CSV table of C-alpha atoms in Angstrom, one decimal:
chain,number,residue,atom,x,y,z
A,1,SER,CA,0.0,0.0,0.0
A,2,ASP,CA,1.1,3.6,-0.7
A,3,ALA,CA,1.7,6.0,2.1
A,4,LEU,CA,-0.6,9.0,2.4
A,5,PRO,CA,0.8,12.5,2.2
A,6,PRO,CA,1.6,14.2,5.5
A,7,PHE,CA,-0.8,16.9,6.8
A,8,LEU,CA,-1.0,19.6,9.5
A,9,ILE,CA,-4.4,20.5,10.8
A,10,GLY,CA,-4.1,22.5,14.0
A,11,GLN,CA,-6.6,22.8,16.9
A,12,LEU,CA,-7.7,25.5,19.2
A,13,SER,CA,-9.5,24.9,22.5
A,14,LEU,CA,-10.9,27.2,25.2
A,15,ARG,CA,-12.1,25.8,28.5
A,16,LYS,CA,-13.8,27.4,31.5
A,17,SER,CA,-15.1,26.1,34.8
A,18,PHE,CA,-17.9,27.7,36.7
A,19,ASN,CA,-18.4,27.0,40.4
A,20,PHE,CA,-21.9,26.7,41.9
A,21,GLN,CA,-23.2,25.9,45.3
A,22,HIS,CA,-23.9,22.2,44.4
A,23,GLY,CA,-21.2,21.5,41.9
A,24,ARG,CA,-19.2,22.7,39.0
A,25,LEU,CA,-20.0,23.3,35.3
A,26,HIS,CA,-17.2,22.7,32.8
A,27,ALA,CA,-17.6,24.4,29.4
A,28,ALA,CA,-15.3,24.0,26.4
A,29,ALA,CA,-15.2,25.1,22.8
A,30,HIS,CA,-13.0,23.5,20.2
A,31,LEU,CA,-12.1,24.6,16.7
A,32,LEU,CA,-10.8,21.5,14.8
A,33,ASN,CA,-8.8,21.5,11.5
A,34,LEU,CA,-7.9,25.1,12.2
A,35,TRP,CA,-6.4,25.7,8.7
A,36,ASN,CA,-9.2,23.9,6.9
A,37,THR,CA,-6.7,21.4,5.4
A,38,PRO,CA,-8.1,18.6,3.2
A,39,TYR,CA,-6.6,15.3,4.5
A,40,GLU,CA,-7.2,11.6,4.7
A,41,ILE,CA,-6.2,9.1,7.4
A,42,VAL,CA,-7.5,6.2,5.3
A,43,ALA,CA,-7.1,6.5,1.5
A,44,ALA,CA,-10.3,7.7,-0.3
A,45,ARG,CA,-12.0,8.6,3.1
A,46,PRO,CA,-11.7,12.4,3.5
A,47,MET,CA,-11.7,13.8,7.0
A,48,PRO,CA,-14.0,16.8,7.9
A,49,PRO,CA,-13.1,20.3,7.0
A,50,ARG,CA,-12.9,23.0,9.7
A,51,HIS,CA,-15.5,22.4,12.3
A,52,PHE,CA,-16.5,23.3,15.9
A,53,ARG,CA,-17.4,21.3,18.9
A,54,ILE,CA,-18.9,22.7,22.1
A,55,SER,CA,-19.2,20.6,25.3
A,56,LEU,CA,-20.7,21.0,28.8
A,57,ARG,CA,-20.1,18.7,31.7
A,58,TRP,CA,-21.7,18.9,35.1
A,59,GLU,CA,-19.7,17.7,38.1
A,60,GLY,CA,-22.1,17.6,41.1
A,61,SER,CA,-21.0,17.8,44.7
A,62,ARG,CA,-21.3,14.5,46.7
A,63,GLY,CA,-22.9,14.3,50.0
A,64,GLN,CA,-24.3,17.9,50.1
């Protein structure tokens, strides 16, 4: 099998936690494929262009 060409995609992430009386909320925003590079990890299976991901996670306090 032939090797696929190398690629550089870059990522940017921002994270912030918010404290509340009964727990903590973790928020994150990710920008993936920062330079919008067309690339493949498996031949003939293109990976996504630049895209965003947002996540929220609640971490509740135990025993309160």
